[in-house]
Short mmCIF file of C-alpha atoms in Angstrom, two decimals:
data_model
loop_
_atom_site.label_atom_id
_atom_site.label_comp_id
_atom_site.label_asym_id
_atom_site.label_seq_id
_atom_site.Cartn_x
_atom_site.Cartn_y
_atom_site.Cartn_z
CA MET A 1 114.79 117.66 119.27
CA GLU A 2 115.11 118.86 115.69
CA LEU A 3 112.93 116.81 113.38
CA LYS A 4 114.24 116.20 109.88
CA ASN A 5 114.49 113.28 107.49
CA LYS A 6 118.21 112.74 107.90
CA LYS A 7 120.04 109.61 109.04
CA TRP A 8 121.05 109.86 112.68
CA THR A 9 124.74 109.56 113.45
CA HIS A 10 125.85 106.81 115.82
CA ASP A 11 126.59 109.45 118.46
CA GLU A 12 123.07 110.88 118.18
CA PHE A 13 121.50 107.43 118.45
CA TYR A 14 123.59 106.12 121.34
CA ALA A 15 123.15 109.32 123.37
CA ILE A 16 119.39 108.74 123.37
CA ARG A 17 119.68 104.95 123.71
CA GLU A 18 121.37 105.24 127.07
CA GLU A 19 118.26 106.93 128.46
CA VAL A 20 115.74 104.68 126.63
CA LEU A 21 117.15 101.53 128.21
CA THR A 22 116.42 102.94 131.69
CA HIS A 23 112.64 103.19 131.09
CA TRP A 24 112.10 99.77 132.72
CA PRO A 25 114.57 97.49 134.56
CA THR A 26 114.60 94.88 131.78
CA GLY A 27 116.29 97.42 129.48
CA LYS A 28 119.61 96.77 131.22
CA ASP A 29 119.71 93.24 129.76
CA VAL A 30 119.84 94.45 126.14
CA ASN A 31 123.26 93.59 124.70
CA PHE A 32 123.64 94.65 121.08
CA GLU A 33 126.80 92.64 120.34
CA GLU A 34 125.26 89.46 121.78
CA ALA A 35 122.05 90.12 119.83
CA VAL A 36 123.96 90.40 116.54
CA LYS A 37 125.67 87.07 117.16
CA TYR A 38 122.32 85.48 118.02
CA HIS A 39 120.68 86.81 114.84
CA GLU A 40 123.55 85.47 112.75
CA ASN A 41 122.50 81.95 113.71
CA ILE A 42 118.74 82.26 113.09
CA PRO A 43 117.89 79.83 110.25
CA ALA A 44 116.32 81.20 107.05
CA LYS A 45 113.00 79.41 107.67
CA ARG A 46 112.55 81.46 110.87
CA HIS A 47 113.77 84.73 109.34
CA PHE A 48 110.96 87.15 108.44
CA ALA A 49 112.75 89.21 105.78
CA LYS A 50 114.13 86.14 104.02
CA ARG A 51 110.74 84.42 104.02
CA LEU A 52 109.11 87.51 102.49
CA VAL A 53 111.78 87.76 99.79
CA LYS A 54 111.23 84.10 98.93
CA ALA A 55 107.45 84.58 98.80
CA LYS A 56 107.74 87.61 96.52
CA LYS A 57 110.08 85.70 94.18
CA ASN A 58 107.71 82.71 94.05
CA GLY A 59 104.48 84.73 93.81
CA GLU A 60 103.18 83.38 97.14
CA THR A 61 100.73 85.05 99.51
CA LEU A 62 101.68 84.16 103.09
CA THR A 63 99.19 84.04 105.99
CA GLN A 64 99.63 85.75 109.35
CA PRO A 65 97.24 86.13 112.31
CA ARG A 66 97.13 88.54 115.23
CA ALA A 67 97.70 86.89 118.62
CA GLY A 68 99.08 87.59 122.07
CA VAL A 69 98.50 86.62 125.72
CA ALA A 70 100.09 87.65 129.01
CA LEU A 71 102.22 84.68 130.05
CA ILE A 72 105.21 83.21 128.23
CA ASP A 73 104.27 79.51 128.20
CA GLU A 74 100.67 80.27 127.20
CA HIS A 75 101.91 82.59 124.45
CA ILE A 76 104.22 79.87 123.11
CA ASN A 77 101.35 77.38 123.15
CA LEU A 78 99.08 79.86 121.33
CA LEU A 79 101.61 80.55 118.57
CA ASN A 80 102.40 76.87 118.06
CA PHE A 81 98.68 76.10 117.89
CA LEU A 82 98.20 78.75 115.17
CA LYS A 83 101.15 77.36 113.24
CA ASN A 84 100.12 73.71 113.51
CA GLU A 85 96.32 73.93 113.51
CA GLY A 86 95.95 77.21 111.62
CA GLU A 87 98.72 76.49 109.10
CA ALA A 88 100.02 80.05 109.57
CA ASP A 89 103.13 80.91 107.56
CA LEU A 90 104.16 83.86 109.73
CA LEU A 91 103.44 84.50 113.40
CA PRO A 92 102.96 87.62 115.53
CA SER A 93 103.34 88.69 119.08
CA THR A 94 100.56 91.21 119.50
CA ILE A 95 101.48 93.49 122.40
CA ASP A 96 99.10 94.40 125.25
CA SER A 97 97.52 97.83 125.68
CA TYR A 98 99.48 98.80 128.81
CA THR A 99 102.81 98.24 127.07
CA ARG A 100 101.56 100.23 124.08
CA GLN A 101 101.12 103.20 126.44
CA ASN A 102 104.49 102.54 128.18
CA GLN A 103 102.61 101.66 131.38
CA TYR A 104 104.96 98.85 132.38
CA LYS A 105 103.95 98.84 136.04
CA GLU A 106 100.33 98.17 135.08
CA ALA A 107 101.50 95.50 132.62
CA GLN A 108 103.39 93.80 135.49
CA ASN A 109 100.21 93.86 137.56
CA GLY A 110 98.46 92.18 134.64
CA ILE A 111 101.12 89.46 134.55
CA ASP A 112 100.83 88.90 138.30
CA GLU A 113 97.03 88.73 138.19
CA SER A 114 97.17 86.40 135.17
CA LEU A 115 99.43 84.04 137.13
CA LYS A 116 96.93 84.02 140.00
CA ALA A 117 93.95 83.50 137.70
CA GLY A 118 95.63 80.85 135.58
CA ARG A 119 94.63 82.65 132.38
CA SER A 120 95.55 85.79 130.49
CA LEU A 121 94.07 88.98 131.87
CA LEU A 122 95.88 91.15 129.31
CA ASN A 123 94.93 91.65 125.67
CA GLY A 124 98.42 90.90 124.41
CA PHE A 125 102.00 89.92 125.21
CA PRO A 126 103.85 92.30 127.60
CA ALA A 127 107.28 91.86 126.02
CA VAL A 128 109.05 94.70 127.85
CA ASN A 129 108.22 93.19 131.24
CA HIS A 130 109.28 89.69 130.18
CA GLY A 131 112.63 91.09 129.03
CA VAL A 132 115.18 89.69 126.59
CA ALA A 133 115.46 86.29 128.28
CA GLY A 134 111.69 85.78 128.50
CA VAL A 135 111.02 86.92 124.96
CA ARG A 136 113.85 84.73 123.66
CA ARG A 137 112.09 81.71 125.14
CA VAL A 138 109.29 82.46 122.69
CA VAL A 139 111.71 82.82 119.79
CA GLU A 140 113.37 79.48 120.57
CA SER A 141 110.07 77.62 121.11
CA VAL A 142 108.34 78.58 117.85
CA ASP A 143 109.61 77.29 114.52
CA ALA A 144 108.39 80.17 112.33
CA PRO A 145 109.27 83.80 111.48
CA LEU A 146 108.11 86.14 114.27
CA GLN A 147 106.95 89.75 114.14
CA VAL A 148 106.12 92.27 116.85
CA ARG A 149 102.68 93.85 116.21
CA HIS A 150 101.37 96.52 118.53
CA GLY A 151 100.18 100.15 118.22
CA THR A 152 102.75 101.98 120.31
CA PRO A 153 103.50 105.70 119.79
CA ASP A 154 106.81 105.36 121.70
CA ALA A 155 108.04 101.88 120.82
CA ARG A 156 111.75 102.38 121.46
CA LEU A 157 112.28 100.13 124.48
CA LEU A 158 109.88 97.52 123.07
CA GLY A 159 111.95 97.46 119.90
CA GLU A 160 115.26 97.18 121.73
CA ILE A 161 114.10 94.21 123.81
CA THR A 162 112.25 92.23 121.14
CA ILE A 163 114.88 92.62 118.42
CA ALA A 164 117.67 91.78 120.88
CA ALA A 165 115.67 88.67 121.83
CA GLY A 166 115.59 87.48 118.22
CA TYR A 167 112.42 88.81 116.55
CA THR A 168 113.09 89.50 112.87
CA SER A 169 110.24 91.90 112.03
CA TYR A 170 108.86 95.05 113.68
CA GLU A 171 105.59 96.75 112.80
CA GLY A 172 104.61 100.40 113.17
CA GLY A 173 105.52 103.98 112.32
CA GLY A 174 105.50 107.53 113.61
CA ILE A 175 102.31 108.41 111.76
CA SER A 176 100.46 105.10 111.57
CA TYR A 177 100.97 104.33 115.28
CA ASN A 178 99.96 107.82 116.34
CA ILE A 179 97.05 109.26 114.36
CA PRO A 180 94.79 106.16 114.56
CA TYR A 181 95.78 105.26 118.13
CA ALA A 182 96.44 108.38 120.23
CA LYS A 183 94.54 111.57 121.01
CA SER A 184 97.12 114.10 122.16
CA VAL A 185 100.57 112.81 121.20
CA SER A 186 102.36 115.17 118.81
CA LEU A 187 103.48 113.95 115.41
CA GLU A 188 106.89 115.58 115.91
CA LYS A 189 107.50 113.32 118.92
CA THR A 190 106.24 110.08 117.39
CA ILE A 191 108.06 110.55 114.09
CA TYR A 192 111.23 111.34 116.06
CA ASP A 193 110.78 108.32 118.33
CA TRP A 194 110.19 106.06 115.34
CA GLN A 195 113.31 107.42 113.68
CA TYR A 196 115.05 105.91 116.71
CA CYS A 197 113.45 102.52 116.01
CA ASP A 198 114.39 102.69 112.34
CA ARG A 199 117.95 103.80 113.13
CA MET A 200 118.29 100.89 115.55
CA ILE A 201 117.26 98.49 112.79
CA GLY A 202 119.56 100.36 110.39
CA ILE A 203 122.47 99.75 112.76
CA TYR A 204 121.60 96.06 112.87
CA ALA A 205 121.69 96.17 109.04
CA GLU A 206 125.18 97.71 109.18
CA HIS A 207 126.21 94.56 111.07
CA GLY A 208 124.68 92.28 108.42
CA ILE A 209 121.39 91.64 110.27
CA GLU A 210 118.32 92.33 108.13
CA ILE A 211 115.16 93.11 110.13
CA ASN A 212 111.87 93.59 108.29
CA ARG A 213 109.94 96.81 109.01
CA GLU A 214 106.23 97.21 108.35
CA PRO A 215 104.33 100.50 108.68
CA PHE A 216 100.70 99.96 109.71
CA GLY A 217 98.71 100.29 106.50
CA PRO A 218 95.01 100.32 107.46
CA LEU A 219 95.24 103.38 109.77
CA THR A 220 91.75 103.73 111.31
CA GLY A 221 90.52 100.78 109.27
CA THR A 222 87.24 102.47 108.42
CA LEU A 223 86.66 103.45 104.78
CA VAL A 224 90.19 104.83 104.39
CA PRO A 225 90.70 105.80 100.72
CA PRO A 226 93.70 104.02 99.13
CA SER A 227 95.54 107.26 98.31
CA VAL A 228 95.46 108.35 101.96
CA SER A 229 96.84 105.09 103.37
CA HIS A 230 99.33 104.79 100.48
CA SER A 231 100.68 108.28 101.16
CA VAL A 232 101.28 107.50 104.84
CA ALA A 233 102.81 104.10 104.02
CA ILE A 234 105.23 105.50 101.44
CA ILE A 235 106.26 108.40 103.71
CA GLU A 236 106.96 105.98 106.56
CA GLY A 237 108.82 103.71 104.17
CA ILE A 238 111.03 106.61 103.04
CA LEU A 239 111.66 107.69 106.65
CA ALA A 240 112.71 104.10 107.49
CA ALA A 241 114.95 103.80 104.45
CA GLU A 242 116.74 107.03 105.34
CA GLN A 243 117.67 105.54 108.72
CA GLY A 244 119.15 102.48 107.02
CA VAL A 245 116.28 99.96 106.95
CA LYS A 246 116.70 97.57 103.99
CA ASN A 247 113.57 95.38 104.05
CA ILE A 248 110.19 97.13 104.12
CA THR A 249 106.62 95.81 103.86
CA LEU A 250 103.95 98.36 102.98
CA GLY A 251 100.33 97.66 103.84
CA TYR A 252 96.78 98.38 102.79
CA GLY A 253 93.45 97.63 104.46
CA GLN A 254 90.70 96.02 102.40
CA CYS A 255 87.96 98.39 101.28
CA GLY A 256 85.71 95.69 99.79
CA ASN A 257 85.43 96.43 96.07
CA LEU A 258 87.51 93.80 94.26
CA ILE A 259 88.75 96.04 91.44
CA GLN A 260 89.71 98.87 93.80
CA ASP A 261 91.48 96.53 96.23
CA ILE A 262 93.53 94.78 93.55
CA ALA A 263 94.35 98.15 92.00
CA ALA A 264 95.40 99.47 95.42
CA ILE A 265 97.96 96.71 96.05
CA LYS A 266 99.41 97.05 92.55
CA ALA A 267 99.53 100.86 92.78
CA LEU A 268 101.11 100.73 96.25
CA GLU A 269 104.01 98.57 95.13
CA GLN A 270 104.57 100.55 91.93
CA LEU A 271 104.40 103.94 93.66
CA ALA A 272 106.67 102.83 96.50
CA GLU A 273 109.31 101.64 94.04
CA GLU A 274 108.94 104.90 92.09
CA TYR A 275 109.32 107.20 95.11
CA MET A 276 112.08 105.12 96.73
CA ALA A 277 114.10 105.28 93.51
CA LYS A 278 113.30 108.98 93.05
CA HIS A 279 114.83 109.77 96.43
CA GLY A 280 117.84 107.48 96.09
CA TYR A 281 116.79 104.46 98.16
CA ASN A 282 117.66 101.83 95.59
CA ASP A 283 118.83 99.07 97.95
CA CYS A 284 115.54 98.41 99.77
CA VAL A 285 113.50 95.25 99.24
CA LEU A 286 109.80 96.14 99.11
CA THR A 287 106.91 93.75 99.75
CA THR A 288 103.18 94.23 100.38
CA VAL A 289 100.68 93.18 103.04
CA PHE A 290 96.90 93.09 102.58
CA HIS A 291 94.77 93.42 105.72
CA GLN A 292 91.43 91.66 105.65
CA TRP A 293 88.47 93.94 106.43
CA MET A 294 89.30 96.07 109.47
CA GLY A 295 85.84 97.54 110.07
CA GLY A 296 82.75 96.12 111.77
CA PHE A 297 82.08 92.40 111.34
CA PRO A 298 78.82 90.42 111.42
CA GLN A 299 78.24 88.65 114.74
CA ASP A 300 77.01 85.55 112.92
CA GLU A 301 80.09 83.31 112.46
CA ALA A 302 78.99 81.97 109.08
CA LYS A 303 78.65 85.51 107.76
CA ALA A 304 82.00 86.43 109.31
CA PHE A 305 83.60 83.58 107.35
CA GLY A 306 82.13 85.17 104.23
CA VAL A 307 83.93 88.44 105.00
CA ILE A 308 87.17 86.55 105.76
CA SER A 309 86.91 84.56 102.52
CA TRP A 310 86.37 87.68 100.45
CA GLY A 311 89.50 89.23 101.96
CA ALA A 312 91.47 86.05 101.35
CA ALA A 313 90.38 85.87 97.71
CA THR A 314 91.24 89.52 97.15
CA ALA A 315 94.69 89.15 98.70
CA ALA A 316 95.41 86.13 96.49
CA LEU A 317 94.21 87.79 93.28
CA ALA A 318 96.11 91.00 94.11
CA LYS A 319 99.28 88.89 94.66
CA ALA A 320 100.03 90.59 97.99
CA THR A 321 103.12 89.11 99.65
CA LYS A 322 101.18 88.38 102.83
CA VAL A 323 97.70 88.75 104.28
CA ILE A 324 96.72 89.60 107.86
CA VAL A 325 93.87 87.28 108.78
CA LYS A 326 90.72 88.01 110.76
CA THR A 327 88.66 85.58 112.87
CA PRO A 328 84.96 84.63 113.04
CA HIS A 329 84.91 86.13 116.56
CA GLU A 330 85.85 89.59 115.25
CA ALA A 331 82.58 91.19 116.32
CA LEU A 332 82.69 89.62 119.79
CA GLY A 333 86.16 90.49 121.13
CA ILE A 334 89.40 88.56 121.63
CA PRO A 335 89.05 85.26 119.73
CA THR A 336 89.69 81.78 121.03
CA LYS A 337 92.75 80.09 119.55
CA GLU A 338 90.39 77.71 117.74
CA ALA A 339 88.51 80.57 116.07
CA ASN A 340 91.80 82.20 115.14
CA ALA A 341 92.95 78.96 113.51
CA GLN A 342 89.65 78.67 111.63
CA GLY A 343 90.14 82.08 110.06
CA LEU A 344 93.66 81.08 109.04
CA ARG A 345 92.57 77.78 107.47
CA THR A 346 89.73 79.49 105.61
CA THR A 347 92.20 82.00 104.21
CA LYS A 348 94.78 79.34 103.33
CA GLN A 349 92.16 77.33 101.41
CA MET A 350 91.13 80.37 99.36
CA ILE A 351 94.75 81.30 98.61
CA ASN A 352 95.61 77.76 97.53
CA MET A 353 92.60 77.63 95.20
CA LEU A 354 93.47 80.97 93.59
CA LYS A 355 97.28 80.89 93.55
CA ASP A 356 97.45 79.76 89.93
CA GLN A 357 94.91 82.30 88.69
CA ALA A 358 95.83 85.77 87.48
CA PHE A 359 93.35 88.64 87.52
CA PRO A 360 93.27 90.20 84.04
CA MET A 361 94.38 93.80 83.48
CA THR A 362 91.01 95.17 82.41
CA THR A 363 90.27 98.76 81.38
CA GLU A 364 88.43 99.25 84.68
CA LEU A 365 91.38 97.95 86.72
CA GLU A 366 93.84 100.11 84.81
CA LEU A 367 91.65 103.18 85.35
CA GLU A 368 91.48 102.49 89.08
CA ILE A 369 95.26 102.08 89.33
CA ASN A 370 95.73 105.39 87.52
CA ILE A 371 93.24 107.19 89.82
CA ILE A 372 94.98 105.91 92.95
CA LYS A 373 98.40 106.85 91.60
CA ALA A 374 97.28 110.33 90.58
CA GLU A 375 95.71 111.04 93.99
CA THR A 376 98.69 109.66 95.91
CA ARG A 377 101.18 111.69 93.86
CA CYS A 378 99.15 114.85 94.57
CA ILE A 379 99.43 114.21 98.31
CA LEU A 380 103.07 113.05 98.40
CA ASP A 381 104.36 115.88 96.25
CA LYS A 382 102.53 118.48 98.36
CA VAL A 383 103.89 116.94 101.58
CA PHE A 384 107.42 117.13 100.16
CA GLU A 385 106.85 120.76 99.14
CA LEU A 386 105.42 121.74 102.54
CA GLY A 387 108.44 120.23 104.26
CA GLY A 388 110.95 122.10 102.12
CA ASN A 389 111.98 118.81 100.47
CA ASP A 390 111.74 116.89 103.76
CA TYR A 391 109.05 114.25 104.35
CA ALA A 392 109.38 114.29 108.16
CA ILE A 393 108.78 118.03 108.44
CA GLY A 394 106.29 117.85 105.58
CA ALA A 395 104.19 115.18 107.28
CA VAL A 396 103.72 117.36 110.38
CA ARG A 397 102.80 120.42 108.31
CA ALA A 398 100.58 118.37 106.01
CA PHE A 399 98.44 117.13 108.90
CA GLU A 400 98.19 120.69 110.23
CA ALA A 401 96.93 121.84 106.83
CA GLY A 402 94.73 118.82 106.10
CA VAL A 403 96.87 117.87 103.11
CA LEU A 404 97.17 114.56 104.96
CA ASP A 405 93.96 113.60 106.75
CA VAL A 406 92.78 110.27 108.17
CA PRO A 407 89.02 109.70 108.48
CA PHE A 408 87.58 109.03 111.95
CA ALA A 409 90.97 109.37 113.68
CA PRO A 410 91.04 110.05 117.46
CA SER A 411 94.08 112.33 117.16
CA ARG A 412 93.57 116.04 117.56
CA PHE A 413 96.48 116.45 115.12
CA SER A 414 94.33 115.18 112.25
CA LEU A 415 91.76 117.67 110.91
CA ASN A 416 89.19 114.92 110.22
CA LYS A 417 87.71 117.00 107.40
CA ILE A 418 87.56 114.27 104.77
CA LEU A 419 84.44 112.10 104.67
CA PRO A 420 84.60 108.81 102.77
CA ALA A 421 81.62 106.93 101.37
CA ARG A 422 81.12 104.20 98.81
CA ASP A 423 80.19 104.74 95.19
CA ASN A 424 77.45 102.74 93.50
CA ASN A 425 79.83 99.79 92.98
CA GLY A 426 81.11 99.77 96.55
CA ALA A 427 84.49 101.42 95.94
CA VAL A 428 85.52 103.91 98.64
CA ARG A 429 85.36 107.49 97.37
CA LEU A 430 85.22 110.87 99.07
CA PHE A 431 81.90 112.51 99.88
CA ASP A 432 84.02 115.45 101.10
CA VAL A 433 87.65 115.75 99.94
CA GLY A 434 88.44 118.20 102.75
CA ASN A 435 91.79 119.89 102.13
CA LEU A 436 93.39 117.04 100.19
CA PRO A 437 95.44 118.65 97.38
CA PHE A 438 93.64 116.94 94.51
CA THR A 439 93.47 118.41 91.02
CA PRO A 440 90.04 119.73 89.91
CA ASP A 441 89.45 116.69 87.70
CA LEU A 442 90.03 114.33 90.66
CA VAL A 443 87.62 116.33 92.84
CA THR A 444 85.03 116.14 90.05
CA PHE A 445 85.62 112.38 89.76
CA HIS A 446 84.62 111.89 93.40
CA GLN A 447 81.62 114.23 93.11
CA ASP A 448 80.38 112.38 90.03
CA LYS A 449 80.74 109.01 91.73
CA MET A 450 78.69 110.16 94.72
CA ALA A 451 76.06 111.71 92.46
CA GLU A 452 75.79 108.47 90.47
CA ARG A 453 75.08 106.49 93.65
CA ALA A 454 72.63 109.10 94.94
CA LYS A 455 70.66 108.92 91.69
CA ALA A 456 70.54 105.11 91.80
CA GLU A 457 69.27 105.22 95.38
CA GLY A 458 66.81 108.03 94.81
CA ARG A 459 68.25 110.29 97.49
CA ALA A 460 70.47 113.35 97.64
CA PRO A 461 74.17 112.84 98.46
CA SER A 462 74.42 113.27 102.23
CA PHE A 463 76.30 112.41 105.40
CA GLN A 464 73.78 109.60 105.91
CA MET A 465 75.61 107.67 103.18
CA VAL A 466 78.80 107.80 105.25
CA ILE A 467 76.98 106.45 108.31
CA ASP A 468 75.21 103.74 106.33
CA ASP A 469 78.48 102.54 104.82
CA ILE A 470 80.27 102.32 108.18
CA TYR A 471 77.75 99.74 109.39
CA ALA A 472 76.97 98.01 106.08
CA ILE A 473 79.29 94.98 106.26
CA SER A 474 78.34 94.19 109.85
CA LYS A 475 74.73 94.17 108.65
CA GLY A 476 75.39 91.88 105.70
CA ASN A 477 76.12 94.23 102.78
CA LEU A 478 78.96 96.23 101.25
CA VAL A 479 77.10 99.42 100.32
CA GLY A 480 74.81 100.99 102.92
CA ARG A 481 71.64 101.32 100.84
CA PRO A 482 68.53 103.04 102.21
CA ARG A 483 65.84 100.64 103.38
#
């Protein structure tokens, strides 16, 4: 395995593919030529990439939930319920935890036990075990664009089966599905394995089949500064484009300050277009996804709807292409289908009320966009330099050096030196910038913001601010003020 950001040849891809399809017996049913013919007949209204392109052209913000259960018929019923009762524009198949860890035997046990119990005993849809035929039943029973959402470091077989079955969008990436999800999986391996997924989708593109790819934007979902998540998203976008992917959605997780969140979506799209063009990827369609608050939620459902509504309003005002919707059961565990639909309808109502309103380009918004862009450029350019003009190699070296660093990540390959906290207006700043390669004026900017909050609260800047902010929203606030 030699990691580098270079398009794999067909020989390189197919040599590995032969082994990947043996990881579970259902791999033998993957037939690329048949899959291409099947995709050619998928109507535009059920095609993820085409629906996103239409939304971007029309200035729409589409809604999408998370959802997945163990058994095929129940999963079909769940998705149709969310489409009909939740008014969802786009639908997911969220994959179970066993499949995410390539533990297909345990996933099969979960299916068997779910059949006995008459209800799902898995926290998602075990697509690998159901195989191409089973997964295609879902595709043919749901009249909406479908995406695979998961959290899988090695998602090669999952990708082969679900795309062959007719799914038109695939989430994840070698960084974003490793650092926030795994403890001891090397970045070299996950970036390499995700190059396989991207090359597979690139080969579909060579046959005229456009599959949407979406790196996972929120990372750990806890006070992640925009420049950190943007850097990972853009790197993963570039790695996908190099392998031939033509339709890419880049994501961002809500931080909570309206100005910062709108600025983040605008800066993400502008920076992605800038860096894609800079490196010669001029034929990619780029869209954005805004994730409603990914941190702790209030247990009270009425308060949870407040958090959901704020995320919906922000997504609409930021003009994100789509929004990933939370539920009022977020603090309690896996939601009922009714609660999931409630979150969707709440979000749809907010989007419809705000779709004709434009957020003005104020001095404050422009300043925030410029700050995010400056920080992100510092990181991206240093990653490129560390890799000897290669983002794949650079990403590995950047995490080793702390040039890329994700707060509160379980991975031992992330230094976890940066400490985020909110400023006095609730925007996410850095209490400790760690080894991020910021210019002195950017470091001073963060120090000044923390000092301003500390003065307002009558306390010294400290780690306690970080702790207070982690729990603030679940306790009914944005900023974790001292009692």
